[in-house]
mmCIF file of C-alpha atoms in Angstrom:
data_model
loop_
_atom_site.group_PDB
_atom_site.id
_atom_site.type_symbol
_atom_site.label_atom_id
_atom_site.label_comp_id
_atom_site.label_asym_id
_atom_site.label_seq_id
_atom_site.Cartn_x
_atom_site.Cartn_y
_atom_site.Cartn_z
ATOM 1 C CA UNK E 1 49.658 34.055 173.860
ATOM 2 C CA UNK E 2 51.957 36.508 171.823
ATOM 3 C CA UNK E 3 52.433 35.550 168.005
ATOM 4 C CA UNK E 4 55.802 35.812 166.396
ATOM 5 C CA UNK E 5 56.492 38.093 163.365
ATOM 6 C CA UNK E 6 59.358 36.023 161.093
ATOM 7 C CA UNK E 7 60.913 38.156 158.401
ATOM 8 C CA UNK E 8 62.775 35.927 156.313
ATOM 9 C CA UNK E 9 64.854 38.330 153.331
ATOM 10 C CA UNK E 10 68.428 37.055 153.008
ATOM 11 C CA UNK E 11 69.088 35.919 149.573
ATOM 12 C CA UNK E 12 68.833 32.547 148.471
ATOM 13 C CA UNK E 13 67.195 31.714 151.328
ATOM 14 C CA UNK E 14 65.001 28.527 151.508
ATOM 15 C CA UNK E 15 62.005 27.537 153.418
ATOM 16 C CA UNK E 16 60.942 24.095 154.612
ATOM 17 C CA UNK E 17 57.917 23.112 156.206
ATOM 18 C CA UNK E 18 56.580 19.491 158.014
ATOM 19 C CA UNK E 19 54.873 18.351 160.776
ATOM 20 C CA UNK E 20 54.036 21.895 161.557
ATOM 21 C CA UNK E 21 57.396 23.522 161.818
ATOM 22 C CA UNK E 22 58.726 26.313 159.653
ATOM 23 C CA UNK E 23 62.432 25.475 158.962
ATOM 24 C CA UNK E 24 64.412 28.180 157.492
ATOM 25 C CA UNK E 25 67.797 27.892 155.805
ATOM 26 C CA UNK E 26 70.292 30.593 154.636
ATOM 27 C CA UNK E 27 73.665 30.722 153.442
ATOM 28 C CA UNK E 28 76.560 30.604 156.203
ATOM 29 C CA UNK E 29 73.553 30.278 158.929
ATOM 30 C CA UNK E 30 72.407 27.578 161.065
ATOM 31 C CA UNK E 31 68.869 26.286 160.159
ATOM 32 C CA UNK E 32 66.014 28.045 162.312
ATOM 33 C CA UNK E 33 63.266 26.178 163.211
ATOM 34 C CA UNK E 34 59.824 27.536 164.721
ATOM 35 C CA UNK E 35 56.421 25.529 165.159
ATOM 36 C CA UNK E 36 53.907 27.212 163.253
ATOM 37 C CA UNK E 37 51.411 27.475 166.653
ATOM 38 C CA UNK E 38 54.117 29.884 167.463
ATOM 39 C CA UNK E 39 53.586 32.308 164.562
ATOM 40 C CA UNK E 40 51.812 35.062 163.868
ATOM 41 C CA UNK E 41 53.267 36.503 160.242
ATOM 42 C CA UNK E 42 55.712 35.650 158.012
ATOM 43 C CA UNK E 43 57.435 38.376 156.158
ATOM 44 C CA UNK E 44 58.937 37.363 152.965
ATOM 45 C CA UNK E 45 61.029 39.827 150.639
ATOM 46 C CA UNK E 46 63.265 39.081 147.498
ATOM 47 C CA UNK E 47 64.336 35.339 146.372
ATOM 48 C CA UNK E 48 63.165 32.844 148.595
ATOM 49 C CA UNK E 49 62.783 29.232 147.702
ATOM 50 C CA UNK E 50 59.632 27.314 148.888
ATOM 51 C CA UNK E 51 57.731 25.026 147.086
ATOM 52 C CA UNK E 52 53.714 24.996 147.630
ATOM 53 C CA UNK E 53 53.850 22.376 150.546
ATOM 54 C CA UNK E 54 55.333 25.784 152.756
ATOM 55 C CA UNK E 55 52.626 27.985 151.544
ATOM 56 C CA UNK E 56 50.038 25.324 152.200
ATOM 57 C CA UNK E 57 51.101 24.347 155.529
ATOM 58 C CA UNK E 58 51.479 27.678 156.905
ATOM 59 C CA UNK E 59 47.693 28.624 155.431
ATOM 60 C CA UNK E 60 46.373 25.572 156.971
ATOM 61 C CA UNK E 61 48.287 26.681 160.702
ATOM 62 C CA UNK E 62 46.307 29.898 160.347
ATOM 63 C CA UNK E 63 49.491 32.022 160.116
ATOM 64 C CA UNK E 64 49.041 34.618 157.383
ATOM 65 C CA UNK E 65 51.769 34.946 154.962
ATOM 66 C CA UNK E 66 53.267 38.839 153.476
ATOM 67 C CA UNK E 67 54.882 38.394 150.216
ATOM 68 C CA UNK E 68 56.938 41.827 149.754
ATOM 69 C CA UNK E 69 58.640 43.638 146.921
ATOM 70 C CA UNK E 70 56.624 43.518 143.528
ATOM 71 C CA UNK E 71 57.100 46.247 140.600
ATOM 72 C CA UNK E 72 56.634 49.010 143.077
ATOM 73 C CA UNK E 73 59.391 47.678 145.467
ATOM 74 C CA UNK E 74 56.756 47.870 148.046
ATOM 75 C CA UNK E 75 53.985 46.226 146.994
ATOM 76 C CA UNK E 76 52.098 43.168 149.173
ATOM 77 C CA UNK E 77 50.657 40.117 148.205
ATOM 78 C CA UNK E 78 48.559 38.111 150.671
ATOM 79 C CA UNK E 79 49.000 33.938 150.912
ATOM 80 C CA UNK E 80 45.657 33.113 153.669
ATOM 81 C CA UNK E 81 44.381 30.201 154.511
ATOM 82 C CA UNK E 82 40.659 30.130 152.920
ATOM 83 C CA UNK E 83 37.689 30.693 155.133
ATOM 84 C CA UNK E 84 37.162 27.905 157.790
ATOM 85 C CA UNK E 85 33.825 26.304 158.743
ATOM 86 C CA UNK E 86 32.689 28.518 161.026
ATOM 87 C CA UNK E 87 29.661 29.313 158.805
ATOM 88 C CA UNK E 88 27.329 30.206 161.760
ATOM 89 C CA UNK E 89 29.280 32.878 162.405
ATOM 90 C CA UNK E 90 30.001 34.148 158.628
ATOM 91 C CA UNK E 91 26.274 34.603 158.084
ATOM 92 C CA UNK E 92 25.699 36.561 161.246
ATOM 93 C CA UNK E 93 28.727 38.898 159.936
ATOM 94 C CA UNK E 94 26.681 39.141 156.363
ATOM 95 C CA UNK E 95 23.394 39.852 158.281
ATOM 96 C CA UNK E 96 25.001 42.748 159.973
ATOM 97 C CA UNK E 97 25.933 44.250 156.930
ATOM 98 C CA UNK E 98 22.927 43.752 154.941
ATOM 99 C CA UNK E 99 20.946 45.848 158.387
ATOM 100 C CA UNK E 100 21.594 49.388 157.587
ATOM 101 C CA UNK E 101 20.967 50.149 161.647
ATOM 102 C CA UNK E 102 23.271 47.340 162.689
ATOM 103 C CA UNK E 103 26.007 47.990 160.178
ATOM 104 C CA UNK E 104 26.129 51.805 161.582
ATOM 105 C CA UNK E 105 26.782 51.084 164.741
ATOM 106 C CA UNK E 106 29.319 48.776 164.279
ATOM 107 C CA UNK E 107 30.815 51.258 161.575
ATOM 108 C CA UNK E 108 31.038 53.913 164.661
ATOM 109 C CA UNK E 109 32.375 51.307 167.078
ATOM 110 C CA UNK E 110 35.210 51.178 164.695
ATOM 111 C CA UNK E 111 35.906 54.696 164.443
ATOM 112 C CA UNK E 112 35.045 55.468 167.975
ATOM 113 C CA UNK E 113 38.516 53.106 168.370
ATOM 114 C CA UNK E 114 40.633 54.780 165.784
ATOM 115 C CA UNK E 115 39.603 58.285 167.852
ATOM 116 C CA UNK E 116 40.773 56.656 171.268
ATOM 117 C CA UNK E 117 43.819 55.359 169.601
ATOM 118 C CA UNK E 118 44.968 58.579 168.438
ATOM 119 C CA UNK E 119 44.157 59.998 171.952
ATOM 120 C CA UNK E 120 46.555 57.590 173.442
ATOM 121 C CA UNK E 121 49.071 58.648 171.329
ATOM 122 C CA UNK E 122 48.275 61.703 172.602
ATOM 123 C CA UNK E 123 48.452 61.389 176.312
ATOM 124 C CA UNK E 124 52.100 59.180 175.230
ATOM 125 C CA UNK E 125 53.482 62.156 173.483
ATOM 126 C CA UNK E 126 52.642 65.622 175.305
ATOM 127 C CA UNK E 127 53.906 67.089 172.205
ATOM 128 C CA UNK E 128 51.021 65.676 170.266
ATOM 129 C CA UNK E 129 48.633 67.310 172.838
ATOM 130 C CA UNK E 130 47.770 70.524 170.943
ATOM 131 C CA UNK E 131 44.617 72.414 170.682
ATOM 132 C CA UNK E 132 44.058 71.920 167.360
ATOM 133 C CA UNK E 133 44.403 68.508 167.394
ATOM 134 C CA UNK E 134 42.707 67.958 171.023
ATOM 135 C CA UNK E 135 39.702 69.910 169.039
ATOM 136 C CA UNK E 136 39.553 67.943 166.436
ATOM 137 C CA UNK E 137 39.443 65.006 168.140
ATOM 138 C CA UNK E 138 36.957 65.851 170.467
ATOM 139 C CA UNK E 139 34.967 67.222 167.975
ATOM 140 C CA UNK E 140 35.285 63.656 166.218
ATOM 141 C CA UNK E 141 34.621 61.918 169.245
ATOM 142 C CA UNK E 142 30.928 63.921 170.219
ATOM 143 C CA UNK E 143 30.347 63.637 166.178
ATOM 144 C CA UNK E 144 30.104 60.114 165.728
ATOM 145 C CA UNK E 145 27.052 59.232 168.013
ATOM 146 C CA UNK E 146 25.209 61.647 165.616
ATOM 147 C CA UNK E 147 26.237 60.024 162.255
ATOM 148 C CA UNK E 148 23.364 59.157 160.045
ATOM 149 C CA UNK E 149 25.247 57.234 157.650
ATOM 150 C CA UNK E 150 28.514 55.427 156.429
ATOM 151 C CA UNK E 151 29.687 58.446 154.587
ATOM 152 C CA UNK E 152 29.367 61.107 156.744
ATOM 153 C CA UNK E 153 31.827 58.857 159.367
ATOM 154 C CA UNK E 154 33.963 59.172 156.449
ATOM 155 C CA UNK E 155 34.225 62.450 156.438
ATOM 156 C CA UNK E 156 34.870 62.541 160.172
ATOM 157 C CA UNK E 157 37.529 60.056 160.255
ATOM 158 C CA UNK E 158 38.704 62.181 156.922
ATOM 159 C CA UNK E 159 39.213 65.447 158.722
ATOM 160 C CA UNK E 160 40.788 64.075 161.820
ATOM 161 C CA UNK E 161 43.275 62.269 159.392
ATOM 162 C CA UNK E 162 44.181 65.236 157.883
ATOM 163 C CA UNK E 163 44.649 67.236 161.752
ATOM 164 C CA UNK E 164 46.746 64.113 162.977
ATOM 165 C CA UNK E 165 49.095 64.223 159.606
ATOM 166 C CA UNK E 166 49.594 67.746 160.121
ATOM 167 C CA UNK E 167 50.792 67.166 163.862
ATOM 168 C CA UNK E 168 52.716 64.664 162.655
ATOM 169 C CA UNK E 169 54.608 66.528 159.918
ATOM 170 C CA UNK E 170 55.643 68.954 162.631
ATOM 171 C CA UNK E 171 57.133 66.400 164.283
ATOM 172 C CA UNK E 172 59.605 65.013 161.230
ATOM 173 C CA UNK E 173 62.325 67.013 160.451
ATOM 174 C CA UNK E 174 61.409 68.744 157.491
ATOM 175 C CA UNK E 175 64.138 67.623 155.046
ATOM 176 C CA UNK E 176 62.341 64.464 155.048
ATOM 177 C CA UNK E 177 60.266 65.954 152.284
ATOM 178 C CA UNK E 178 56.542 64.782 154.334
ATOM 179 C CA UNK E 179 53.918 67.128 153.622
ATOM 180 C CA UNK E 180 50.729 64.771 153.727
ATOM 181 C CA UNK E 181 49.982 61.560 153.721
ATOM 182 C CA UNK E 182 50.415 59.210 149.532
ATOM 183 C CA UNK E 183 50.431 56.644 148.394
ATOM 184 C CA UNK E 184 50.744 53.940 145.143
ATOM 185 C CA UNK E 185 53.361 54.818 145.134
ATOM 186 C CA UNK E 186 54.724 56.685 148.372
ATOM 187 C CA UNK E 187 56.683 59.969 147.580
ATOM 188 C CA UNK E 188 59.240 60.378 150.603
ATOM 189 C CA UNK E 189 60.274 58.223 152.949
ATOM 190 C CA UNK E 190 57.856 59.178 156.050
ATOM 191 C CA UNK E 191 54.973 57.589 153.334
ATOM 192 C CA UNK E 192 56.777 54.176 152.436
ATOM 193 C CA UNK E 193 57.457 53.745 156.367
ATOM 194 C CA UNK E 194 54.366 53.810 156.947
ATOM 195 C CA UNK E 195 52.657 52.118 153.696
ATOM 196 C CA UNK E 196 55.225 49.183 155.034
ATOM 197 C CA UNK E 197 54.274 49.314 158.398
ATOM 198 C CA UNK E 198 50.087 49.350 157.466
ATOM 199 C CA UNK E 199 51.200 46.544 155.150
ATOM 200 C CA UNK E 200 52.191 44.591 158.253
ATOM 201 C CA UNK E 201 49.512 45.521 160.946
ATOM 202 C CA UNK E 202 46.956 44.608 157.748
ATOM 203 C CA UNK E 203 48.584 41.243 157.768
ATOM 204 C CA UNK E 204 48.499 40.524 161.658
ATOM 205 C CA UNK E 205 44.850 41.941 160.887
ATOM 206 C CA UNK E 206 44.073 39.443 158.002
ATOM 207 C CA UNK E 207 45.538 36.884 160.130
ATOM 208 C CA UNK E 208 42.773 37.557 162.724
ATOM 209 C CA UNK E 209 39.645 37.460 160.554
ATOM 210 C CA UNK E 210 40.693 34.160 159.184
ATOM 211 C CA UNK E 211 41.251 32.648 162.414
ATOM 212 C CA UNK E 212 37.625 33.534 163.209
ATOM 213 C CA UNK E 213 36.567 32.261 159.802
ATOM 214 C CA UNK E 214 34.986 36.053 159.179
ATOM 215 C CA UNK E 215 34.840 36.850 155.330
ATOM 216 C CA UNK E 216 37.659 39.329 155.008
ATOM 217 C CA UNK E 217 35.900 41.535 152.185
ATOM 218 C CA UNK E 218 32.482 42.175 153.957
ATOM 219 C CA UNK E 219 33.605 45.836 156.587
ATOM 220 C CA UNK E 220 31.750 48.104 158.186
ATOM 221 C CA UNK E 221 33.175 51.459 158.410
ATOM 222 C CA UNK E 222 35.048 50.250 155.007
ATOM 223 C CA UNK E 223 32.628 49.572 152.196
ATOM 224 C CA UNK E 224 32.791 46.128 149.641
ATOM 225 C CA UNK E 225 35.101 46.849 147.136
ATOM 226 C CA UNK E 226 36.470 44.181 144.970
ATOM 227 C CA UNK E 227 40.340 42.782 146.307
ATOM 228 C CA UNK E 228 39.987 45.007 149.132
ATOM 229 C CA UNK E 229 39.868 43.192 152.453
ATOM 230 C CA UNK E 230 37.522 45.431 154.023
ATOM 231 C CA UNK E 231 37.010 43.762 157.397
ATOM 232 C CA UNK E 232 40.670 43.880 158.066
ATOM 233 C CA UNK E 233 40.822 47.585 157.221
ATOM 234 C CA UNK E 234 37.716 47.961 159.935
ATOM 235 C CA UNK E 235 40.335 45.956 162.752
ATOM 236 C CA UNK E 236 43.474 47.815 161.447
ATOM 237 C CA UNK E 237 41.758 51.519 162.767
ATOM 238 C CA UNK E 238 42.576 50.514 165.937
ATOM 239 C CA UNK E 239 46.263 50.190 165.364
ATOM 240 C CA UNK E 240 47.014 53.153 162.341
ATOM 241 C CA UNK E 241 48.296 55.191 165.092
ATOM 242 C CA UNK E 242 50.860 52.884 166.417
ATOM 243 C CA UNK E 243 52.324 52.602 162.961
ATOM 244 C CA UNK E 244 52.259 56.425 162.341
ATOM 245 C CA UNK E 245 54.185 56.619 165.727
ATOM 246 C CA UNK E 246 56.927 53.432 164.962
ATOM 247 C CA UNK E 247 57.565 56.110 161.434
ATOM 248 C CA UNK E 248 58.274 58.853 163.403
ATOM 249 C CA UNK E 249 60.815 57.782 165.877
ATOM 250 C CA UNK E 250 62.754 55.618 162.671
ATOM 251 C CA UNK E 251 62.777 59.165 161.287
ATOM 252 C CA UNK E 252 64.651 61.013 164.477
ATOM 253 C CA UNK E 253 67.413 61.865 164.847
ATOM 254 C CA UNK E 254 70.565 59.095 164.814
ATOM 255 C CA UNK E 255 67.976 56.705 163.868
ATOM 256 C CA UNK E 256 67.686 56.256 159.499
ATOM 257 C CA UNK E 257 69.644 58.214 157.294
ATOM 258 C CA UNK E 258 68.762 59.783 153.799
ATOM 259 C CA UNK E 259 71.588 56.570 152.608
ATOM 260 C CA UNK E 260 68.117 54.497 154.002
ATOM 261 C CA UNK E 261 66.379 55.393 150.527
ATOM 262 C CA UNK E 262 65.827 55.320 147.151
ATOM 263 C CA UNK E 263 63.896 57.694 145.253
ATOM 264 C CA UNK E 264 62.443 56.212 141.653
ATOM 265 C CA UNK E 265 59.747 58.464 139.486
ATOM 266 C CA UNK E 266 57.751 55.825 138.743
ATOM 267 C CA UNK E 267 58.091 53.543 141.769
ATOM 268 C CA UNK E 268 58.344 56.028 144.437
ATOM 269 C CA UNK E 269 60.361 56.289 147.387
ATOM 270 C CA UNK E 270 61.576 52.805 148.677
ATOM 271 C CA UNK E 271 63.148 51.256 151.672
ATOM 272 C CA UNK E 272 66.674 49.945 151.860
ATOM 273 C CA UNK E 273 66.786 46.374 153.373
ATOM 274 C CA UNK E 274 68.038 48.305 156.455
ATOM 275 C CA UNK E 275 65.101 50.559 156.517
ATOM 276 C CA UNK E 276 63.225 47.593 156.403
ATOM 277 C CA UNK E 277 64.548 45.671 159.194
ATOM 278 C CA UNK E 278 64.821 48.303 161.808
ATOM 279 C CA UNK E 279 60.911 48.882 160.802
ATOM 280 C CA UNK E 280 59.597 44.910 161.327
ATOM 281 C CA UNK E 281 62.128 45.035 164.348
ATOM 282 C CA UNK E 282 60.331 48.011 165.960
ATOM 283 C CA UNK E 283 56.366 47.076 164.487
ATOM 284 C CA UNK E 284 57.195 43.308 166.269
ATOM 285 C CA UNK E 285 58.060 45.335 169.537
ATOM 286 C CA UNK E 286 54.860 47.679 169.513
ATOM 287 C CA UNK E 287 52.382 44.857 167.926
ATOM 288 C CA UNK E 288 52.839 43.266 171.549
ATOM 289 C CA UNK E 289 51.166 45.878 173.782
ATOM 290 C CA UNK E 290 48.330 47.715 174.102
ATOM 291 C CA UNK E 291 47.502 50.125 171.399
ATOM 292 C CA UNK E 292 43.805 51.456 172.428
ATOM 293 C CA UNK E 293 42.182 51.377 176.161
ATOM 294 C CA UNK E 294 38.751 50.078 175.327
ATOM 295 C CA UNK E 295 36.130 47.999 176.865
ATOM 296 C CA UNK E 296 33.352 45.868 176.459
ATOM 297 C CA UNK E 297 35.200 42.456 175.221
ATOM 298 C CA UNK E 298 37.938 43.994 173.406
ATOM 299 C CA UNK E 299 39.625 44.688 176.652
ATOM 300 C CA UNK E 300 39.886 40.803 177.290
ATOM 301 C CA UNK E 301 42.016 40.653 174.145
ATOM 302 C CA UNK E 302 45.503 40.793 175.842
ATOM 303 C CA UNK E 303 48.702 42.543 174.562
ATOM 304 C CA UNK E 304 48.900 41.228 170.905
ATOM 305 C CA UNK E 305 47.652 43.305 168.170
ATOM 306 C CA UNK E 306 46.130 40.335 166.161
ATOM 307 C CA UNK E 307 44.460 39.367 169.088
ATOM 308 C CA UNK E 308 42.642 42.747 169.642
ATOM 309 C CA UNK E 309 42.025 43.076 166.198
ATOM 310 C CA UNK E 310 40.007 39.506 166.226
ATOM 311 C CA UNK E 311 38.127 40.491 169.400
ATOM 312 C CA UNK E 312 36.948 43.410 167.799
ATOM 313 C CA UNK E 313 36.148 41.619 164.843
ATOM 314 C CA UNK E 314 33.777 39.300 166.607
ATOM 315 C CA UNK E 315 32.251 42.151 168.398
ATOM 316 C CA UNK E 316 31.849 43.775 164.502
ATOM 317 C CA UNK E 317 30.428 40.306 164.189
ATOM 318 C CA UNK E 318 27.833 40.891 166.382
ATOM 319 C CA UNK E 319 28.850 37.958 168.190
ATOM 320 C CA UNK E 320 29.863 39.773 171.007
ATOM 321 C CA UNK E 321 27.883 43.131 172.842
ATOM 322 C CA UNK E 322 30.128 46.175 172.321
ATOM 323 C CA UNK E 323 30.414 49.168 173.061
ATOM 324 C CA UNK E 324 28.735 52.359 171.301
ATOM 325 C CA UNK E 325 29.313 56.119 172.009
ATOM 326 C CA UNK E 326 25.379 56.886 172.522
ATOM 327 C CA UNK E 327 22.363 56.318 171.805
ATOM 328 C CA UNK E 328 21.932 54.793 168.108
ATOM 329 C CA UNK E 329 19.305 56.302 165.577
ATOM 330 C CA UNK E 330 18.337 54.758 162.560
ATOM 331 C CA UNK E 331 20.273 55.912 159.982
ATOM 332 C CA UNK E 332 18.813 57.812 157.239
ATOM 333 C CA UNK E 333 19.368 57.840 153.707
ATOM 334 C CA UNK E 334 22.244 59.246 152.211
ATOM 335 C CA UNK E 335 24.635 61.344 154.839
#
């Protein structure tokens, strides 16, 4: 089943919602209505008028809510439902992280997708297919198998980040002003495309992990850190590289304009509502297909990127076998 993204930011808009159906209503439109089985995200930027009945109702359906805008213009807020009763299964995700073996395998599993990602993005885009960066992922890919602990994967998913950025940047025309990848706030408008668009693959993410009634904050390859969702961070690897590619076509050529932009000192470079439209409109096109070719269970996850991200996560679970890139060695302390 494919999910529907909903971006709802005309002004004064208002939101309804009963007997599980999302009814929007803005000015000079005709009311939309959508049943909330049907949705996967709802985007929500500048004033929109709902009272608590919308938020609860959508929380209960499962369908994760991304509340956009804030002081930095960018910013995300979450509304989730809470985790459901699937208890079982939350422990068995806590006993995996508390096992320093088990919690380093599934940590590589993660990266091990993040590595084939990138390498279909590759085989996509023969202009992507460079030595440099066919070394450095190949040297990330026989690395991994050999990790002893959560920080040297780090460092391997660190350095290939870096060799992937630079590929990228040669890819942008450079009066974009994109040197490297920042953030909090994003300094040209390559880096809030693409905080936006990890904003809304974390969402379709988040919206995965609660489904399976997984504890969002508890990773694998991403540590505990307080109001970081760490699990969703583990499922979004998978998907970074389709984001990094939906930024670099909005930036070609007869796509967005400078006009697309605002530059601010202290909040950073921010979207236009046009920049932000042509973005969801592209992410909602990409979330539906494959991103990764995997296998194990993750394969049986179909062509939605929630999906894939919640069959991963119940392989990160350990509810599911998966698949690891070698032989596993207890890991040792430290790096």
């Amino acid at each position: 089943m494919t999910y529907l993204l909903c971006a709802i930011d005309r002004r004064d808009s208002a939101l309804e919602f009963a007997a599980g159906v999302l009814t929007v209503r803005a000015p000079e439109h005709k009311p939309w209505k959508v049943g909330a089985r049907q949705l996967g995200l709802v985007v929500v930027h500048g004033h929109v008028a709902a009272d608590a009945g919308v938020w609860r109702g959508l929380a209960d359906a499962g369908v994760a809510v991304a509340l956009t805008g804030g002081r930095n213009g960018q910013d995300v807020a979450w509304v989730a439902a809470g985790l459901s009763a699937n208890g079982e299964l939350r422990h068995r995700q806590h006993q995996v992280y508390a096992d320093p073996y088990r919690r380093l395998v599934m940590a590589r599993w993660v990266l091990d997708q993040k590595i084939a990602a990138i390498g279909t993005e590759m085989e996509a885009d023969p202009a992507l297919d460079v030595p440099d960066l066919r070394f450095s992922r190949y040297r990330a890919e026989k690395s991994v198998p050999l990790c002893h602990g959560i920080g040297a994967l780090e460092g391997i998913e660190g350095a290939l980040a870096a060799e992937w950025f630079g590929q990228l940047r040669a890819r942008i025309d450079p009066a974009w002003g994109f040197t490297a990848r920042n953030r909090r706030p994003p300094r040209d408008p390559c880096n809030a495309l693409l905080s936006y668009g990890y904003a809304l693959a974390l969402a379709d993410a988040l919206t995965a992990v609660q489904r399976l009634g997984l504890d969002p904050a508890l990773g694998f390859l991403h540590s505990l850190y307080p109001g970081r969702y760490a699990l969703a961070l583990d499922a979004l690897e998978c998907v970074r590289a389709l984001v990094d590619r939906v930024a670099v076509q909005l930036l070609a050529p007869g796509r967005l304009t400078a006009k697309d932009f605002s530059n601010d000192p202290i909040r950073g470079c921010r979207l236009s509502k046009h920049a932000r439209d042509e973005l969801i409109r592209e992410w909602n096109g990409v979330r539906r297909v494959p991103a990764v070719s995997v296998s194990g269970p993750v394969a049986a996850c179909g062509q939605e990127v929630q999906l894939r991200s919640g069959a991963l996560c119940l392989a990160l679970a350990g509810v599911t076998d998966c698949p690891t890139t070698g032989p596993v060695r207890k890991p040792r302390t430290g790096h």
